[in-house]
Amino acid sequence: MFELPTNKEYLIGPASLAILSTILMLFGLGPHLDFDRNAIADGEIWRILSGQFTHSNWYHLMLNLLGILFIWLLHAEYTTLRKYWLNVLFLGLFTGLMILLFSLNIVVYTGLSGLLHGLIVWGALEDIKRKLTTGYLLFIGVWAKVCWEQYAGASTDVAKLIDSRVAIEAHLFGAVGGVVLAVIYLFYKTKKPA
């Protein structure tokens, strides 16, 4: 029987991420926090990370909140509150830096989708470490989606819904970040004294 991961330790991380993103939207803080290449060049380097938590509109936020919920259902038991936020901050920073360095066509970026792709990939690899077949399916599924987007482009329906370009590059960078995160944990575990 499937049990929801309702332990407080599993709930606080995803709930706090959802609340943070909602508050930023509610108070219209996007213009001050969005990833904005020009503002970053002018010294507002916090936007590399903070833009991951802002959204173009309420539909965009709702899609990302559903992503948070989905990941919580799949992989909540793999993290503590501290580990959850370390993962979120690492993946948000990784995605933002990759966009800054390698996607010069992106001037403004908002949303959690890049780091959410990273969380899904990292969770799938955790499943695989535990010999769960679903981990392989999820890992392959996410990479198939990311590769398809790189080939065919973003969904025009989603772009209309969120009133913004879908940054498929962020999905790719986030997924790569999820693999990097898993390797970092693996390296840390092997170097940790017994």
mmCIF file of C-alpha atoms in Angstrom:
data_model
loop_
_atom_site.group_PDB
_atom_site.id
_atom_site.type_symbol
_atom_site.label_atom_id
_atom_site.label_comp_id
_atom_site.label_asym_id
_atom_site.label_seq_id
_atom_site.Cartn_x
_atom_site.Cartn_y
_atom_site.Cartn_z
ATOM 1 C CA MET A 1 0.000 0.000 0.000
ATOM 2 C CA PHE A 2 1.300 3.445 -0.934
ATOM 3 C CA GLU A 3 1.720 5.804 2.018
ATOM 4 C CA LEU A 4 2.079 9.550 1.687
ATOM 5 C CA PRO A 5 5.353 10.928 3.096
ATOM 6 C CA THR A 6 3.616 13.075 5.726
ATOM 7 C CA ASN A 7 6.437 13.090 8.269
ATOM 8 C CA LYS A 8 7.164 16.708 9.221
ATOM 9 C CA GLU A 9 10.768 16.347 8.057
ATOM 10 C CA TYR A 10 9.549 15.448 4.559
ATOM 11 C CA LEU A 11 6.892 18.162 4.371
ATOM 12 C CA ILE A 12 8.716 21.307 5.493
ATOM 13 C CA GLY A 13 11.197 21.498 2.597
ATOM 14 C CA PRO A 14 8.709 21.289 -0.284
ATOM 15 C CA ALA A 15 6.137 23.369 1.604
ATOM 16 C CA SER A 16 8.664 26.129 2.314
ATOM 17 C CA LEU A 17 9.766 26.191 -1.350
ATOM 18 C CA ALA A 18 6.131 26.469 -2.440
ATOM 19 C CA ILE A 19 5.447 29.222 0.123
ATOM 20 C CA LEU A 20 8.563 31.184 -0.857
ATOM 21 C CA SER A 21 7.651 31.117 -4.555
ATOM 22 C CA THR A 22 4.038 32.047 -3.807
ATOM 23 C CA ILE A 23 5.044 34.992 -1.593
ATOM 24 C CA LEU A 24 7.390 36.330 -4.273
ATOM 25 C CA MET A 25 4.534 36.146 -6.792
ATOM 26 C CA LEU A 26 1.950 37.577 -4.416
ATOM 27 C CA PHE A 27 4.061 40.642 -3.671
ATOM 28 C CA GLY A 28 5.198 41.098 -7.279
ATOM 29 C CA LEU A 29 8.896 40.854 -6.451
ATOM 30 C CA GLY A 30 9.843 39.407 -9.833
ATOM 31 C CA PRO A 31 11.178 42.673 -11.280
ATOM 32 C CA HIS A 32 13.690 42.826 -8.403
ATOM 33 C CA LEU A 33 14.625 39.128 -8.380
ATOM 34 C CA ASP A 34 14.136 37.658 -11.894
ATOM 35 C CA PHE A 35 17.203 36.298 -13.657
ATOM 36 C CA ASP A 36 17.953 39.334 -15.822
ATOM 37 C CA ARG A 37 21.196 39.158 -17.768
ATOM 38 C CA ASN A 38 21.543 42.949 -17.998
ATOM 39 C CA ALA A 39 20.910 43.493 -14.280
ATOM 40 C CA ILE A 40 23.387 40.703 -13.432
ATOM 41 C CA ALA A 41 25.991 42.404 -15.639
ATOM 42 C CA ASP A 42 25.335 45.576 -13.626
ATOM 43 C CA GLY A 43 26.253 43.743 -10.404
ATOM 44 C CA GLU A 44 22.926 42.258 -9.230
ATOM 45 C CA ILE A 45 24.432 38.769 -9.036
ATOM 46 C CA TRP A 46 21.780 37.451 -6.608
ATOM 47 C CA ARG A 47 19.471 37.197 -9.622
ATOM 48 C CA ILE A 48 21.434 34.144 -10.825
ATOM 49 C CA LEU A 49 19.761 32.238 -7.975
ATOM 50 C CA SER A 50 16.722 34.331 -7.041
ATOM 51 C CA GLY A 51 15.258 34.154 -10.554
ATOM 52 C CA GLN A 52 14.716 30.441 -10.009
ATOM 53 C CA PHE A 53 12.015 31.261 -7.437
ATOM 54 C CA THR A 54 10.057 33.903 -9.382
ATOM 55 C CA HIS A 55 7.408 33.218 -12.043
ATOM 56 C CA SER A 56 5.983 34.911 -15.115
ATOM 57 C CA ASN A 57 2.345 34.499 -13.993
ATOM 58 C CA TRP A 58 0.076 32.467 -11.713
ATOM 59 C CA TYR A 59 -0.255 29.619 -14.245
ATOM 60 C CA HIS A 60 3.524 29.336 -14.354
ATOM 61 C CA LEU A 61 3.632 29.180 -10.565
ATOM 62 C CA MET A 62 0.837 26.581 -10.434
ATOM 63 C CA LEU A 63 2.673 24.306 -12.898
ATOM 64 C CA ASN A 64 5.801 24.521 -10.763
ATOM 65 C CA LEU A 65 3.844 23.903 -7.549
ATOM 66 C CA LEU A 66 2.497 20.729 -9.160
ATOM 67 C CA GLY A 67 6.110 19.787 -9.902
ATOM 68 C CA ILE A 68 7.044 20.282 -6.242
ATOM 69 C CA LEU A 69 4.103 18.089 -5.228
ATOM 70 C CA PHE A 70 5.032 15.375 -7.741
ATOM 71 C CA ILE A 71 8.644 15.253 -6.536
ATOM 72 C CA TRP A 72 7.514 15.202 -2.895
ATOM 73 C CA LEU A 73 5.281 12.204 -3.623
ATOM 74 C CA LEU A 74 8.097 10.364 -5.402
ATOM 75 C CA HIS A 75 11.185 11.148 -3.361
ATOM 76 C CA ALA A 76 10.413 12.953 -0.093
ATOM 77 C CA GLU A 77 11.927 10.186 2.008
ATOM 78 C CA TYR A 78 15.368 10.753 0.461
ATOM 79 C CA THR A 79 15.887 14.133 2.084
ATOM 80 C CA THR A 80 15.934 15.940 5.368
ATOM 81 C CA LEU A 81 14.994 19.623 5.511
ATOM 82 C CA ARG A 82 18.670 20.585 5.351
ATOM 83 C CA LYS A 83 19.421 18.236 2.466
ATOM 84 C CA TYR A 84 16.317 19.358 0.564
ATOM 85 C CA TRP A 85 17.371 23.012 0.683
ATOM 86 C CA LEU A 86 21.011 22.182 -0.105
ATOM 87 C CA ASN A 87 19.740 20.353 -3.201
ATOM 88 C CA VAL A 88 17.412 23.217 -4.177
ATOM 89 C CA LEU A 89 20.100 25.877 -3.713
ATOM 90 C CA PHE A 90 22.761 23.863 -5.540
ATOM 91 C CA LEU A 91 20.458 23.089 -8.469
ATOM 92 C CA GLY A 92 19.120 26.641 -8.612
ATOM 93 C CA LEU A 93 22.614 28.093 -8.641
ATOM 94 C CA PHE A 94 23.868 25.484 -11.123
ATOM 95 C CA THR A 95 20.961 26.162 -13.496
ATOM 96 C CA GLY A 96 21.348 29.936 -13.197
ATOM 97 C CA LEU A 97 25.092 29.811 -13.828
ATOM 98 C CA MET A 98 24.680 27.514 -16.831
ATOM 99 C CA ILE A 99 22.083 29.864 -18.321
ATOM 100 C CA LEU A 100 24.361 32.827 -17.690
ATOM 101 C CA LEU A 101 27.388 31.151 -19.270
ATOM 102 C CA PHE A 102 25.918 29.040 -22.062
ATOM 103 C CA SER A 103 22.493 30.423 -23.042
ATOM 104 C CA LEU A 104 23.323 33.946 -24.113
ATOM 105 C CA ASN A 105 19.997 34.140 -25.960
ATOM 106 C CA ILE A 106 18.143 34.078 -22.609
ATOM 107 C CA VAL A 107 17.940 37.610 -21.236
ATOM 108 C CA VAL A 108 15.226 37.045 -18.620
ATOM 109 C CA TYR A 109 14.481 33.698 -16.973
ATOM 110 C CA THR A 110 12.030 32.800 -14.235
ATOM 111 C CA GLY A 111 10.743 29.620 -12.663
ATOM 112 C CA LEU A 112 11.602 26.482 -10.791
ATOM 113 C CA SER A 113 11.479 24.146 -13.782
ATOM 114 C CA GLY A 114 15.241 23.851 -14.215
ATOM 115 C CA LEU A 115 15.932 22.926 -10.623
ATOM 116 C CA LEU A 116 12.820 20.709 -10.518
ATOM 117 C CA HIS A 117 14.224 18.703 -13.431
ATOM 118 C CA GLY A 118 17.389 18.348 -11.379
ATOM 119 C CA LEU A 119 15.487 17.140 -8.330
ATOM 120 C CA ILE A 120 13.643 14.540 -10.409
ATOM 121 C CA VAL A 121 16.868 13.233 -11.965
ATOM 122 C CA TRP A 122 18.624 13.146 -8.589
ATOM 123 C CA GLY A 123 15.647 11.302 -7.070
ATOM 124 C CA ALA A 124 15.580 8.808 -9.946
ATOM 125 C CA LEU A 125 19.261 8.075 -9.330
ATOM 126 C CA GLU A 126 18.493 7.586 -5.630
ATOM 127 C CA ASP A 127 15.790 5.093 -6.695
ATOM 128 C CA ILE A 128 18.341 3.289 -8.863
ATOM 129 C CA LYS A 129 20.801 3.108 -5.943
ATOM 130 C CA ARG A 130 18.022 1.367 -4.011
ATOM 131 C CA LYS A 131 17.457 -1.038 -6.930
ATOM 132 C CA LEU A 132 13.980 0.303 -7.724
ATOM 133 C CA THR A 133 12.922 -0.283 -11.340
ATOM 134 C CA THR A 134 10.884 2.924 -11.271
ATOM 135 C CA GLY A 135 14.140 4.869 -10.959
ATOM 136 C CA TYR A 136 15.331 3.604 -14.339
ATOM 137 C CA LEU A 137 11.978 4.410 -15.922
ATOM 138 C CA LEU A 138 11.903 7.898 -14.430
ATOM 139 C CA PHE A 139 15.520 8.611 -15.366
ATOM 140 C CA ILE A 140 14.979 7.495 -18.964
ATOM 141 C CA GLY A 141 11.652 9.338 -19.138
ATOM 142 C CA VAL A 142 13.094 12.659 -17.969
ATOM 143 C CA TRP A 143 16.033 12.417 -20.359
ATOM 144 C CA ALA A 144 13.724 11.453 -23.236
ATOM 145 C CA LYS A 145 11.610 14.558 -22.496
ATOM 146 C CA VAL A 146 14.666 16.822 -22.255
ATOM 147 C CA CYS A 147 16.185 15.435 -25.477
ATOM 148 C CA TRP A 148 12.872 15.755 -27.300
ATOM 149 C CA GLU A 149 12.590 19.394 -26.213
ATOM 150 C CA GLN A 150 16.111 20.094 -27.464
ATOM 151 C CA TYR A 151 15.205 18.554 -30.821
ATOM 152 C CA ALA A 152 11.590 19.703 -31.315
ATOM 153 C CA GLY A 153 11.494 22.853 -29.209
ATOM 154 C CA ALA A 154 9.212 23.879 -26.390
ATOM 155 C CA SER A 155 5.471 23.411 -26.240
ATOM 156 C CA THR A 156 3.744 26.461 -27.716
ATOM 157 C CA ASP A 157 0.667 25.729 -25.581
ATOM 158 C CA VAL A 158 2.705 25.934 -22.376
ATOM 159 C CA ALA A 159 4.410 29.115 -23.597
ATOM 160 C CA LYS A 160 0.982 30.714 -24.169
ATOM 161 C CA LEU A 161 -0.248 29.541 -20.779
ATOM 162 C CA ILE A 162 2.705 30.965 -18.855
ATOM 163 C CA ASP A 163 2.952 34.016 -21.116
ATOM 164 C CA SER A 164 6.670 33.447 -21.518
ATOM 165 C CA ARG A 165 9.169 31.495 -23.562
ATOM 166 C CA VAL A 166 9.681 27.994 -22.128
ATOM 167 C CA ALA A 167 13.392 27.844 -21.319
ATOM 168 C CA ILE A 168 14.120 24.289 -22.420
ATOM 169 C CA GLU A 169 17.806 25.028 -21.838
ATOM 170 C CA ALA A 170 17.035 25.325 -18.120
ATOM 171 C CA HIS A 171 15.423 21.870 -18.191
ATOM 172 C CA LEU A 172 18.597 20.453 -19.745
ATOM 173 C CA PHE A 173 20.902 22.269 -17.320
ATOM 174 C CA GLY A 174 18.771 21.235 -14.354
ATOM 175 C CA ALA A 175 18.821 17.579 -15.428
ATOM 176 C CA VAL A 176 22.603 17.713 -15.838
ATOM 177 C CA GLY A 177 22.765 19.355 -12.410
ATOM 178 C CA GLY A 178 20.812 16.433 -10.946
ATOM 179 C CA VAL A 179 23.459 14.017 -12.225
ATOM 180 C CA VAL A 180 26.254 16.274 -10.903
ATOM 181 C CA LEU A 181 24.511 16.413 -7.509
ATOM 182 C CA ALA A 182 24.272 12.615 -7.376
ATOM 183 C CA VAL A 183 27.995 12.326 -8.221
ATOM 184 C CA ILE A 184 28.880 14.850 -5.497
ATOM 185 C CA TYR A 185 26.938 12.823 -2.910
ATOM 186 C CA LEU A 186 28.550 9.603 -4.132
ATOM 187 C CA PHE A 187 32.019 11.172 -3.908
ATOM 188 C CA TYR A 188 31.252 12.586 -0.450
ATOM 189 C CA LYS A 189 30.039 9.178 0.751
ATOM 190 C CA THR A 190 33.177 7.376 -0.469
ATOM 191 C CA LYS A 191 35.476 9.992 1.130
ATOM 192 C CA LYS A 192 33.576 10.039 4.448
ATOM 193 C CA PRO A 193 35.478 8.145 7.180
ATOM 194 C CA ALA A 194 33.741 5.002 8.410
#
